[in-house]
């Protein structure tokens, strides 16, 4: 299944969001007719729709489309997956890295699909905790591995730019299923994602 590039924006939705951005921009005291601002409502609407396109994508389908029978049953790790999302409380970005591991149970999945599902779940309004579990449960339910682990480290603009203004704080969330619930497997995974393998 091919996913529509969201450059093909839904005209009606874009127009509606654009009008709302006009209200926001004039509401904060800006001049909608100023040169640099004239096209901003439309650009902001398209950016917002791009950043939330995950609502229209099915991550389980993405995984199912690239599952292969394979006897390999050691840990598979994809680490340092770039992640950009929007917090659902302030609609401000949070961004960082996701690390995913799973232990196959008869099937492996195309490695590029793990970053894809990180994108799909990230491009929705999120909290980091739910994002972590969305990714974890999607892999667990679809691939049915012997174990799955997800760790996300992220910085939140709503903390950095406003509120407590803790500019260097990083929030870490994690979730473990199956064999990763055993301390030895989990420790091995955490050692591997923090190791510099050069
Ligand atoms: Zn926030």
mmCIF file of C-alpha atoms and ligand atoms in Angstrom:
data_model
loop_
_atom_site.group_PDB
_atom_site.id
_atom_site.type_symbol
_atom_site.label_atom_id
_atom_site.label_comp_id
_atom_site.label_asym_id
_atom_site.label_seq_id
_atom_site.Cartn_x
_atom_site.Cartn_y
_atom_site.Cartn_z
ATOM 1 C CA UNK A 1 0.000 0.000 0.000
ATOM 2 C CA UNK A 2 1.352 3.379 -0.981
ATOM 3 C CA UNK A 3 0.912 6.328 1.334
ATOM 4 C CA UNK A 4 -0.189 9.590 -0.168
ATOM 5 C CA UNK A 5 2.362 12.282 0.150
ATOM 6 C CA UNK A 6 0.679 14.953 2.167
ATOM 7 C CA UNK A 7 1.855 17.570 -0.288
ATOM 8 C CA UNK A 8 -1.539 16.817 -1.826
ATOM 9 C CA UNK A 9 -3.342 18.819 0.774
ATOM 10 C CA UNK A 10 -7.046 18.582 1.248
ATOM 11 C CA UNK A 11 -8.072 22.027 -0.037
ATOM 12 C CA UNK A 12 -11.122 22.435 2.219
ATOM 13 C CA UNK A 13 -9.269 21.476 5.384
ATOM 14 C CA UNK A 14 -6.293 23.661 4.450
ATOM 15 C CA UNK A 15 -8.584 26.660 3.861
ATOM 16 C CA UNK A 16 -10.295 26.136 7.202
ATOM 17 C CA UNK A 17 -7.019 25.821 9.129
ATOM 18 C CA UNK A 18 -5.648 28.821 7.234
ATOM 19 C CA UNK A 19 -8.588 30.968 8.370
ATOM 20 C CA UNK A 20 -8.028 29.886 11.960
ATOM 21 C CA UNK A 21 -4.345 30.870 11.701
ATOM 22 C CA UNK A 22 -5.447 34.310 10.444
ATOM 23 C CA UNK A 23 -7.436 34.753 13.661
ATOM 24 C CA UNK A 24 -4.487 33.606 15.760
ATOM 25 C CA UNK A 25 -2.019 35.910 13.998
ATOM 26 C CA UNK A 26 -4.240 38.984 14.283
ATOM 27 C CA UNK A 27 -5.186 37.904 17.820
ATOM 28 C CA UNK A 28 -1.573 38.102 18.973
ATOM 29 C CA UNK A 29 -1.327 41.620 17.567
ATOM 30 C CA UNK A 30 0.297 41.061 14.179
ATOM 31 C CA UNK A 31 -0.626 42.805 10.965
ATOM 32 C CA UNK A 32 -2.031 40.253 8.518
ATOM 33 C CA UNK A 33 -1.266 42.566 5.583
ATOM 34 C CA UNK A 34 2.409 42.964 6.372
ATOM 35 C CA UNK A 35 4.604 41.693 3.537
ATOM 36 C CA UNK A 36 6.270 38.812 5.337
ATOM 37 C CA UNK A 37 2.995 37.719 6.932
ATOM 38 C CA UNK A 38 0.578 37.764 3.977
ATOM 39 C CA UNK A 39 1.189 34.129 3.055
ATOM 40 C CA UNK A 40 1.924 32.946 6.603
ATOM 41 C CA UNK A 41 -1.589 31.627 7.398
ATOM 42 C CA UNK A 42 -1.422 29.330 4.370
ATOM 43 C CA UNK A 43 2.153 28.229 5.091
ATOM 44 C CA UNK A 44 1.350 27.628 8.759
ATOM 45 C CA UNK A 45 -1.746 25.602 7.824
ATOM 46 C CA UNK A 46 0.248 23.407 5.452
ATOM 47 C CA UNK A 47 3.025 22.962 7.996
ATOM 48 C CA UNK A 48 0.528 21.996 10.708
ATOM 49 C CA UNK A 49 -1.224 19.513 8.406
ATOM 50 C CA UNK A 50 2.120 18.024 7.411
ATOM 51 C CA UNK A 51 3.186 17.672 11.039
ATOM 52 C CA UNK A 52 -0.073 15.920 11.933
ATOM 53 C CA UNK A 53 -0.442 13.697 8.868
ATOM 54 C CA UNK A 54 0.040 10.638 11.077
ATOM 55 C CA UNK A 55 -3.688 10.653 11.837
ATOM 56 C CA UNK A 56 -4.282 9.439 8.284
ATOM 57 C CA UNK A 57 -1.675 6.695 8.252
ATOM 58 C CA UNK A 58 -1.877 3.166 9.593
ATOM 59 C CA UNK A 59 1.410 2.070 11.189
ATOM 60 C CA UNK A 60 0.318 -1.575 11.507
ATOM 61 C CA UNK A 61 -0.196 -1.686 7.726
ATOM 62 C CA UNK A 62 3.315 -0.286 7.219
ATOM 63 C CA UNK A 63 4.803 -3.103 9.318
ATOM 64 C CA UNK A 64 2.625 -5.807 7.754
ATOM 65 C CA UNK A 65 3.775 -4.676 4.321
ATOM 66 C CA UNK A 66 7.393 -5.596 5.103
ATOM 67 C CA UNK A 67 7.339 -8.683 7.314
ATOM 68 C CA UNK A 68 9.499 -11.612 6.271
ATOM 69 C CA UNK A 69 9.742 -15.172 7.576
ATOM 70 C CA UNK A 70 13.153 -15.633 9.158
ATOM 71 C CA UNK A 71 14.626 -17.888 11.831
ATOM 72 C CA UNK A 72 16.924 -15.212 13.267
ATOM 73 C CA UNK A 73 16.087 -14.904 16.921
ATOM 74 C CA UNK A 74 18.686 -12.597 18.402
ATOM 75 C CA UNK A 75 18.066 -9.016 19.348
ATOM 76 C CA UNK A 76 17.536 -6.545 16.485
ATOM 77 C CA UNK A 77 18.242 -2.932 17.418
ATOM 78 C CA UNK A 78 17.630 0.274 15.509
ATOM 79 C CA UNK A 79 18.985 3.140 17.555
ATOM 80 C CA UNK A 80 19.165 6.925 17.241
ATOM 81 C CA UNK A 81 15.986 7.261 15.175
ATOM 82 C CA UNK A 82 15.324 10.991 14.814
ATOM 83 C CA UNK A 83 11.990 11.986 16.206
ATOM 84 C CA UNK A 84 9.938 15.190 15.896
ATOM 85 C CA UNK A 85 6.537 15.505 17.464
ATOM 86 C CA UNK A 86 4.116 18.067 18.911
ATOM 87 C CA UNK A 87 3.040 18.000 22.532
ATOM 88 C CA UNK A 88 -0.700 17.815 22.885
ATOM 89 C CA UNK A 89 -0.781 20.307 25.739
ATOM 90 C CA UNK A 90 0.859 23.277 24.023
ATOM 91 C CA UNK A 91 1.202 22.153 20.404
ATOM 92 C CA UNK A 92 4.895 22.942 20.673
ATOM 93 C CA UNK A 93 7.566 20.597 19.330
ATOM 94 C CA UNK A 94 9.345 17.944 21.272
ATOM 95 C CA UNK A 95 12.203 16.178 19.564
ATOM 96 C CA UNK A 96 14.942 13.696 20.192
ATOM 97 C CA UNK A 97 15.775 10.087 19.501
ATOM 98 C CA UNK A 98 14.015 6.763 19.662
ATOM 99 C CA UNK A 99 15.765 3.437 20.176
ATOM 100 C CA UNK A 100 13.861 0.281 19.284
ATOM 101 C CA UNK A 101 14.744 -3.368 19.756
ATOM 102 C CA UNK A 102 12.881 -6.578 19.203
ATOM 103 C CA UNK A 103 13.573 -10.295 19.352
ATOM 104 C CA UNK A 104 12.001 -11.991 16.309
ATOM 105 C CA UNK A 105 9.585 -14.849 16.690
ATOM 106 C CA UNK A 106 9.602 -16.288 13.159
ATOM 107 C CA UNK A 107 9.337 -12.929 11.395
ATOM 108 C CA UNK A 108 11.593 -9.944 10.932
ATOM 109 C CA UNK A 109 10.512 -6.577 9.601
ATOM 110 C CA UNK A 110 12.227 -4.342 7.029
ATOM 111 C CA UNK A 111 14.489 -2.098 9.098
ATOM 112 C CA UNK A 112 13.353 1.130 7.448
ATOM 113 C CA UNK A 113 9.816 0.449 8.667
ATOM 114 C CA UNK A 114 10.702 1.099 12.299
ATOM 115 C CA UNK A 115 11.648 4.751 11.645
ATOM 116 C CA UNK A 116 8.502 4.987 9.485
ATOM 117 C CA UNK A 117 6.205 4.035 12.332
ATOM 118 C CA UNK A 118 8.067 6.408 14.660
ATOM 119 C CA UNK A 119 7.175 9.148 12.138
ATOM 120 C CA UNK A 120 3.539 8.092 11.887
ATOM 121 C CA UNK A 121 2.968 8.151 15.643
ATOM 122 C CA UNK A 122 5.084 11.316 16.062
ATOM 123 C CA UNK A 123 3.058 13.212 13.498
ATOM 124 C CA UNK A 124 0.081 13.441 15.784
ATOM 125 C CA UNK A 125 -0.474 15.484 18.936
ATOM 126 C CA UNK A 126 1.302 13.413 21.540
ATOM 127 C CA UNK A 127 2.732 13.070 24.983
ATOM 128 C CA UNK A 128 6.074 11.303 25.094
ATOM 129 C CA UNK A 129 4.727 8.559 27.339
ATOM 130 C CA UNK A 130 1.919 7.605 24.961
ATOM 131 C CA UNK A 131 4.183 7.900 21.924
ATOM 132 C CA UNK A 132 6.505 5.358 23.540
ATOM 133 C CA UNK A 133 3.658 2.952 24.198
ATOM 134 C CA UNK A 134 2.019 3.459 20.795
ATOM 135 C CA UNK A 135 5.242 2.347 19.106
ATOM 136 C CA UNK A 136 5.772 -0.514 21.564
ATOM 137 C CA UNK A 137 2.247 -1.917 21.267
ATOM 138 C CA UNK A 138 2.125 -1.549 17.502
ATOM 139 C CA UNK A 139 5.276 -3.659 17.097
ATOM 140 C CA UNK A 140 4.117 -6.117 19.750
ATOM 141 C CA UNK A 141 0.656 -6.611 18.217
ATOM 142 C CA UNK A 142 1.745 -6.705 14.588
ATOM 143 C CA UNK A 143 5.057 -8.533 14.572
ATOM 144 C CA UNK A 144 4.316 -10.611 17.684
ATOM 145 C CA UNK A 145 8.004 -10.810 18.608
ATOM 146 C CA UNK A 146 9.465 -12.637 21.612
ATOM 147 C CA UNK A 147 10.161 -9.237 23.075
ATOM 148 C CA UNK A 148 10.154 -5.550 22.194
ATOM 149 C CA UNK A 149 11.738 -2.488 23.800
ATOM 150 C CA UNK A 150 11.354 1.211 23.072
ATOM 151 C CA UNK A 151 13.318 4.063 24.648
ATOM 152 C CA UNK A 152 12.717 7.703 23.762
ATOM 153 C CA UNK A 153 14.894 10.615 24.843
ATOM 154 C CA UNK A 154 13.417 14.009 23.999
ATOM 155 C CA UNK A 155 13.605 17.720 24.711
ATOM 156 C CA UNK A 156 10.349 19.629 24.997
ATOM 157 C CA UNK A 157 10.061 23.173 23.680
ATOM 158 C CA UNK A 158 7.182 23.818 26.078
ATOM 159 C CA UNK A 159 9.665 23.294 28.919
ATOM 160 C CA UNK A 160 12.586 25.017 27.222
ATOM 161 C CA UNK A 161 10.878 28.168 25.897
ATOM 162 C CA UNK A 162 8.242 28.744 28.544
ATOM 163 C CA UNK A 163 7.213 27.481 31.952
ATOM 164 C CA UNK A 164 10.169 26.189 33.922
ATOM 165 C CA UNK A 165 12.679 27.115 31.153
ATOM 166 C CA UNK A 166 14.864 24.139 31.890
ATOM 167 C CA UNK A 167 16.808 24.359 28.684
ATOM 168 C CA UNK A 168 18.962 21.293 28.939
ATOM 169 C CA UNK A 169 16.613 18.777 30.448
ATOM 170 C CA UNK A 170 15.942 15.619 28.504
ATOM 171 C CA UNK A 171 12.985 13.403 29.266
ATOM 172 C CA UNK A 172 13.475 9.662 28.931
ATOM 173 C CA UNK A 173 10.607 7.207 28.611
ATOM 174 C CA UNK A 174 10.768 3.484 28.049
ATOM 175 C CA UNK A 175 8.585 0.454 27.580
ATOM 176 C CA UNK A 176 9.389 -3.253 27.564
ATOM 177 C CA UNK A 177 7.418 -6.348 26.585
ATOM 178 C CA UNK A 178 8.123 -10.066 26.587
ATOM 179 C CA UNK A 179 11.763 -11.072 27.018
ATOM 180 C CA UNK A 180 12.767 -7.464 27.700
ATOM 181 C CA UNK A 181 10.880 -7.680 30.958
ATOM 182 C CA UNK A 182 13.771 -9.890 32.113
ATOM 183 C CA UNK A 183 16.478 -7.788 33.688
ATOM 184 C CA UNK A 184 19.397 -9.423 31.759
ATOM 185 C CA UNK A 185 17.831 -8.795 28.333
ATOM 186 C CA UNK A 186 16.862 -5.270 29.241
ATOM 187 C CA UNK A 187 20.354 -4.525 30.559
ATOM 188 C CA UNK A 188 21.920 -5.891 27.370
ATOM 189 C CA UNK A 189 19.661 -3.643 25.279
ATOM 190 C CA UNK A 190 20.392 -0.552 27.379
ATOM 191 C CA UNK A 191 24.118 -1.316 27.204
ATOM 192 C CA UNK A 192 23.962 -1.611 23.408
ATOM 193 C CA UNK A 193 22.049 1.648 22.837
ATOM 194 C CA UNK A 194 24.420 3.614 25.040
ATOM 195 C CA UNK A 195 27.562 1.962 23.631
ATOM 196 C CA UNK A 196 29.559 3.813 21.048
ATOM 197 C CA UNK A 197 30.187 1.089 18.482
ATOM 198 C CA UNK A 198 32.255 3.455 16.357
HETATM 199 ZN ZN1 LIG B 1 3.795 20.771 26.283
#
